[in-house]
Short mmCIF file of C-alpha atoms in Angstrom, two decimals:
data_model
loop_
_atom_site.label_atom_id
_atom_site.label_comp_id
_atom_site.label_asym_id
_atom_site.label_seq_id
_atom_site.Cartn_x
_atom_site.Cartn_y
_atom_site.Cartn_z
CA MET B 1 2.04 -4.62 29.59
CA THR B 2 -1.66 -3.79 29.54
CA GLU B 3 -2.13 -4.25 25.81
CA ALA B 4 -0.43 -7.68 25.89
CA ARG B 5 -2.77 -8.77 28.70
CA ASN B 6 -5.67 -7.48 26.59
CA LEU B 7 -4.42 -9.62 23.73
CA ARG B 8 -4.49 -12.81 25.82
CA ALA B 9 -7.87 -11.95 27.34
CA LEU B 10 -9.43 -11.12 24.00
CA VAL B 11 -8.33 -14.39 22.45
CA ALA B 12 -9.56 -16.30 25.50
CA SER B 13 -12.97 -14.62 25.28
CA ALA B 14 -13.45 -15.90 21.68
CA GLN B 15 -14.26 -12.44 20.33
CA LEU B 16 -11.95 -13.02 17.38
CA PRO B 17 -11.95 -15.43 14.45
CA PRO B 18 -9.62 -18.44 14.75
CA GLY B 19 -6.06 -17.23 15.14
CA THR B 20 -2.69 -17.71 16.75
CA LEU B 21 -0.77 -15.80 19.42
CA VAL B 22 2.80 -15.28 18.21
CA ASP B 23 5.56 -15.08 20.83
CA ARG B 24 8.46 -16.50 18.79
CA THR B 25 11.46 -14.40 17.85
CA VAL B 26 14.69 -15.31 16.09
CA LEU B 27 16.32 -15.15 19.54
CA GLY B 28 13.79 -17.43 21.22
CA ARG B 29 10.34 -17.09 22.77
CA TRP B 30 9.28 -13.70 24.14
CA HIS B 31 7.63 -13.49 27.58
CA GLU B 32 4.44 -11.94 26.16
CA PRO B 33 2.66 -12.34 22.83
CA LEU B 34 4.02 -10.01 20.18
CA LEU B 35 0.83 -10.22 18.16
CA TRP B 36 -2.29 -12.18 17.36
CA ARG B 37 -2.65 -13.35 13.76
CA ALA B 38 -5.74 -14.75 12.05
CA ASP B 39 -5.39 -18.30 10.77
CA PHE B 40 -7.24 -17.61 7.52
CA PRO B 41 -6.54 -15.13 4.71
CA ALA B 42 -7.85 -11.60 5.09
CA GLY B 43 -10.72 -10.23 3.06
CA PRO B 44 -11.02 -6.65 1.81
CA GLU B 45 -12.85 -5.58 4.98
CA SER B 46 -10.76 -7.51 7.53
CA TRP B 47 -8.70 -4.51 8.66
CA ARG B 48 -11.73 -2.24 9.02
CA ARG B 49 -13.62 -4.85 11.03
CA MET B 50 -10.87 -4.76 13.65
CA LEU B 51 -11.40 -1.04 14.41
CA PRO B 52 -13.98 -1.71 17.18
CA VAL B 53 -11.48 -4.14 18.73
CA ARG B 54 -8.80 -1.46 18.61
CA ASP B 55 -11.09 1.11 20.18
CA ALA B 56 -12.02 -1.29 22.99
CA THR B 57 -8.58 -2.75 23.72
CA GLY B 58 -5.85 -0.50 22.32
CA LEU B 59 -4.62 -3.32 20.05
CA TRP B 60 -3.71 -2.03 16.58
CA PRO B 61 -4.68 -3.93 13.42
CA VAL B 62 -2.19 -4.54 10.62
CA LEU B 63 -2.10 -6.81 7.59
CA LEU B 64 0.81 -9.23 7.30
CA GLY B 65 1.87 -10.40 3.83
CA VAL B 66 4.04 -13.26 2.63
CA HIS B 67 7.27 -12.97 0.63
CA SER B 68 7.31 -14.47 -2.85
CA ARG B 69 9.67 -17.15 -1.50
CA GLY B 70 7.12 -18.08 1.18
CA ALA B 71 8.64 -16.31 4.20
CA ARG B 72 6.14 -14.80 6.63
CA VAL B 73 6.66 -11.63 8.63
CA GLU B 74 5.92 -13.44 11.89
CA ASP B 75 8.63 -16.05 11.23
CA ASP B 76 11.46 -13.49 11.37
CA LEU B 77 10.82 -11.19 14.35
CA LEU B 78 13.20 -9.78 16.95
CA PRO B 79 12.37 -8.86 20.55
CA PRO B 80 10.60 -5.47 20.63
CA SER B 81 12.70 -2.33 20.11
CA GLY B 82 14.33 -1.01 23.25
CA THR B 83 14.87 -4.49 24.72
CA ARG B 84 17.79 -5.45 22.47
CA ASP B 85 21.41 -4.87 23.46
CA GLY B 86 22.74 -1.54 22.28
CA GLU B 87 19.38 -0.11 21.25
CA GLY B 88 17.98 2.89 23.05
CA GLY B 89 14.39 2.38 22.09
CA THR B 90 12.72 5.74 21.63
CA GLY B 91 9.60 3.99 20.50
CA GLY B 92 8.04 0.62 21.24
CA PRO B 93 4.80 -0.07 23.01
CA ASP B 94 5.65 1.90 26.16
CA GLY B 95 7.74 4.69 24.66
CA ALA B 96 6.44 8.22 24.33
CA ALA B 97 9.38 9.76 22.53
CA GLY B 98 9.45 10.50 18.84
CA THR B 99 9.12 14.25 18.34
CA ASP B 100 9.62 16.05 15.05
CA GLY B 101 13.06 16.97 16.41
CA ASP B 102 14.00 13.29 16.67
CA ALA B 103 12.69 12.63 13.17
CA GLY B 104 14.40 15.70 11.72
CA SER B 105 17.76 14.74 13.19
CA ALA B 106 17.51 11.17 11.90
CA LEU B 107 16.40 12.23 8.42
CA ALA B 108 19.10 14.92 8.15
CA CYS B 109 21.76 12.36 9.09
CA TRP B 110 20.48 9.81 6.55
CA TRP B 111 20.16 12.53 3.89
CA ALA B 112 23.82 13.46 4.32
CA GLU B 113 24.84 9.81 4.19
CA HIS B 114 22.85 8.98 1.05
CA THR B 115 23.44 12.18 -0.91
CA ALA B 116 27.21 11.80 -0.46
CA ARG B 117 26.92 8.79 -2.77
CA GLU B 118 25.10 10.70 -5.51
CA PRO B 119 26.94 12.51 -8.34
CA ALA B 120 27.55 16.12 -7.33
CA ASP B 121 26.32 17.40 -10.71
CA GLY B 122 23.42 14.94 -11.06
CA THR B 123 19.74 15.79 -11.38
CA ALA B 124 18.34 13.18 -9.01
CA LEU B 125 18.36 15.52 -6.01
CA LEU B 126 17.07 18.70 -7.67
CA PRO B 127 15.97 21.22 -6.51
CA TYR B 128 17.94 20.64 -3.28
CA GLY B 129 21.24 19.16 -4.35
CA ARG B 130 22.97 17.95 -1.21
CA ARG B 131 21.30 20.58 1.00
CA TRP B 132 18.84 19.07 3.47
CA PRO B 133 15.57 21.03 3.10
CA GLY B 134 14.24 20.28 6.57
CA LEU B 135 10.95 18.69 7.53
CA ALA B 136 7.94 19.28 5.32
CA PRO B 137 5.05 21.16 6.96
CA SER B 138 1.68 19.53 7.53
CA PRO B 139 -0.85 20.07 4.73
CA ALA B 140 -3.66 22.48 5.55
CA GLN B 141 -6.30 19.98 4.45
CA ARG B 142 -6.70 17.19 6.97
CA GLY B 143 -8.31 13.83 6.25
CA ASP B 144 -9.51 11.05 8.55
CA PRO B 145 -6.75 8.48 9.19
CA ASP B 146 -9.12 5.55 9.80
CA THR B 147 -11.04 6.23 6.60
CA ALA B 148 -7.83 6.43 4.55
CA ALA B 149 -6.46 3.27 6.18
CA ALA B 150 -9.66 1.28 5.60
CA SER B 151 -9.73 2.33 1.95
CA LEU B 152 -6.10 1.38 1.35
CA THR B 153 -6.30 -2.00 3.10
CA ARG B 154 -9.41 -2.78 1.08
CA SER B 155 -7.45 -2.10 -2.13
CA LEU B 156 -4.30 -3.96 -1.03
CA VAL B 157 -6.35 -7.11 -0.49
CA ALA B 158 -8.83 -6.75 -3.35
CA TYR B 159 -6.14 -6.13 -5.98
CA GLY B 160 -3.75 -8.80 -4.71
CA THR B 161 -0.94 -6.42 -3.75
CA LEU B 162 -0.29 -8.56 -0.66
CA ARG B 163 0.35 -12.29 -0.96
CA ASP B 164 -1.83 -14.41 1.35
CA PRO B 165 -2.47 -11.53 3.79
CA ARG B 166 -3.57 -12.20 7.36
CA VAL B 167 -4.99 -9.58 9.69
CA ALA B 168 -3.11 -9.22 12.97
CA LEU B 169 -3.52 -7.30 16.21
CA VAL B 170 -0.49 -5.72 17.88
CA PRO B 171 -0.07 -4.36 21.43
CA ALA B 172 1.24 -0.89 20.56
CA ARG B 173 0.56 2.63 21.80
CA ARG B 174 -0.09 3.88 18.26
CA SER B 175 0.00 2.68 14.69
CA ALA B 176 3.48 4.10 14.05
CA ASP B 177 4.86 1.86 16.81
CA ILE B 178 3.69 -1.41 15.23
CA PRO B 179 7.02 -2.31 13.54
CA ASP B 180 9.00 -1.71 16.74
CA ALA B 181 6.41 -3.44 18.92
CA ILE B 182 6.67 -6.73 17.03
CA GLY B 183 10.39 -6.52 16.25
CA TRP B 184 9.84 -6.29 12.48
CA THR B 185 13.14 -6.97 10.72
CA GLY B 186 12.35 -5.41 7.35
CA ILE B 187 14.56 -2.36 7.81
CA LEU B 188 17.60 -4.18 9.18
CA ALA B 189 19.20 -4.24 5.72
CA HIS B 190 19.49 -0.47 6.06
CA GLY B 191 20.55 -0.07 9.69
CA ALA B 192 20.80 -1.98 12.95
CA ASP B 193 19.07 0.63 15.13
CA THR B 194 15.34 0.67 14.41
CA ALA B 195 14.45 3.42 16.90
CA PRO B 196 15.06 6.39 14.53
CA TYR B 197 12.71 4.84 11.99
CA GLY B 198 10.00 4.75 14.63
CA ALA B 199 10.56 8.44 15.32
CA VAL B 200 10.05 9.23 11.63
CA LEU B 201 6.89 7.12 11.46
CA ARG B 202 5.47 8.94 14.49
CA SER B 203 6.30 12.31 12.92
CA TRP B 204 4.54 11.30 9.67
CA GLU B 205 1.58 10.09 11.68
CA GLU B 206 1.29 13.50 13.31
CA ARG B 207 1.92 15.59 10.18
CA PHE B 208 0.23 13.52 7.46
CA GLY B 209 -2.18 11.22 9.29
CA THR B 210 -0.32 8.07 8.23
CA ARG B 211 -1.07 4.59 9.51
CA VAL B 212 1.09 1.47 9.33
CA VAL B 213 -1.49 -0.74 7.62
CA ALA B 214 0.55 -3.61 6.16
CA LEU B 215 3.93 -5.26 6.52
CA GLU B 216 5.70 -7.70 4.27
CA THR B 217 9.08 -9.20 5.11
CA GLU B 218 10.89 -6.27 3.44
CA VAL B 219 8.07 -3.83 2.58
CA LEU B 220 6.26 -1.24 4.70
CA HIS B 221 2.86 0.11 3.60
CA LEU B 222 1.43 3.34 5.00
CA SER B 223 -1.96 4.91 4.39
CA VAL B 224 -1.95 8.71 4.17
CA ALA B 225 -4.95 10.74 5.28
CA SER B 226 -3.44 14.16 4.50
CA PRO B 227 -1.11 13.89 1.49
CA PRO B 228 0.59 16.88 -0.14
CA ARG B 229 -1.68 18.57 -2.67
CA SER B 230 0.89 20.12 -5.01
CA VAL B 231 4.39 19.41 -6.30
CA GLU B 232 5.65 22.31 -4.21
CA GLN B 233 4.26 20.68 -1.06
CA ALA B 234 5.41 17.23 -2.16
CA LEU B 235 9.08 18.00 -2.87
CA PRO B 236 10.26 18.24 0.77
CA VAL B 237 8.24 15.09 1.49
CA ALA B 238 10.09 13.40 -1.38
CA ALA B 239 13.36 14.40 0.28
CA GLU B 240 12.20 12.81 3.54
CA HIS B 241 11.27 9.61 1.71
CA TYR B 242 14.66 9.47 -0.01
CA ALA B 243 16.41 9.89 3.33
CA PHE B 244 14.21 7.24 4.94
CA CYS B 245 14.48 4.76 2.07
CA PRO B 246 16.71 5.76 -0.88
CA ALA B 247 15.39 2.85 -2.95
CA VAL B 248 12.26 4.86 -3.74
CA ILE B 249 14.48 7.07 -5.92
CA ARG B 250 17.38 4.80 -6.85
CA GLN B 251 15.21 1.80 -7.76
CA GLY B 252 12.06 3.73 -8.57
CA SER B 253 11.40 7.16 -10.04
CA GLY B 254 15.03 8.21 -10.54
CA ASP B 255 14.73 11.73 -9.15
CA LEU B 256 12.90 13.73 -6.49
CA VAL B 257 10.77 15.81 -8.87
CA ARG B 258 9.38 12.81 -10.75
CA TYR B 259 8.77 10.99 -7.47
CA ALA B 260 6.90 13.97 -6.03
CA GLU B 261 4.75 14.36 -9.15
CA LYS B 262 3.90 10.69 -9.65
CA TRP B 263 3.88 9.16 -6.19
CA LEU B 264 3.12 11.87 -3.65
CA VAL B 265 0.68 14.50 -4.89
CA ASP B 266 -2.79 13.42 -3.67
CA ARG B 267 -1.51 9.85 -3.15
CA THR B 268 -2.85 8.06 -0.09
CA HIS B 269 -0.43 5.10 -0.23
CA TRP B 270 3.26 5.31 0.67
CA SER B 271 5.38 2.17 0.44
CA PHE B 272 9.04 1.54 1.27
CA TRP B 273 11.23 -1.46 0.72
CA TRP B 274 14.61 -2.68 1.89
CA ASP B 275 16.46 -5.60 0.34
#
């Protein structure tokens, strides 16, 4: 893979700070590096400073955090999506699939699965109830994804949101493919097939200008360049988030309306967790 060769060549040319090529997975060593990771903690500008490297090589920067129990993301990786038995792999470094149709089908399926467990007369799913509202449209106002990502990564490091973060470079076609490209295991508590999650991330990237900017062992952080600007715009996005990760409602805001109001309108940080 071209990007993986770029990763080896870049490290060999000493254009990066001291770091480590990671090729270990829980199933053994992979035949190419999955990522390069800096050996020293990231500063607030570490992600932004990797943008020229990305533009020159196609390697995508991401911050890697550490679990409170000391586990590191890079210590619990699988082979990249699409190479594991029984997994189709619509994403990954060399995949081009991931249309809104793919995302819509996956989200509708998850919505039906999760809403079936909610009380039929409850308020958590208002105004939709168990009816899937479909994909949210793109906001009319469009922001710059790199600017939003640099701002969020600066805050995640400066305010200590991430424990002992390290900047990494990943051979991926696009930011949304980073989790699949490194075999991130954070979503496996929710489902064995990671490919549909990649389709949703690509759809959000196209509609909302998201970037996968940080990964913890069980937490995914996205920057959002073009967030919804009103509760009306945010409600169908809230439904997508519930389908993607029901914990944002069940362990967080409690209902879609409150989640839309507090966590989506004009918010440039989306986070999801699986445990």
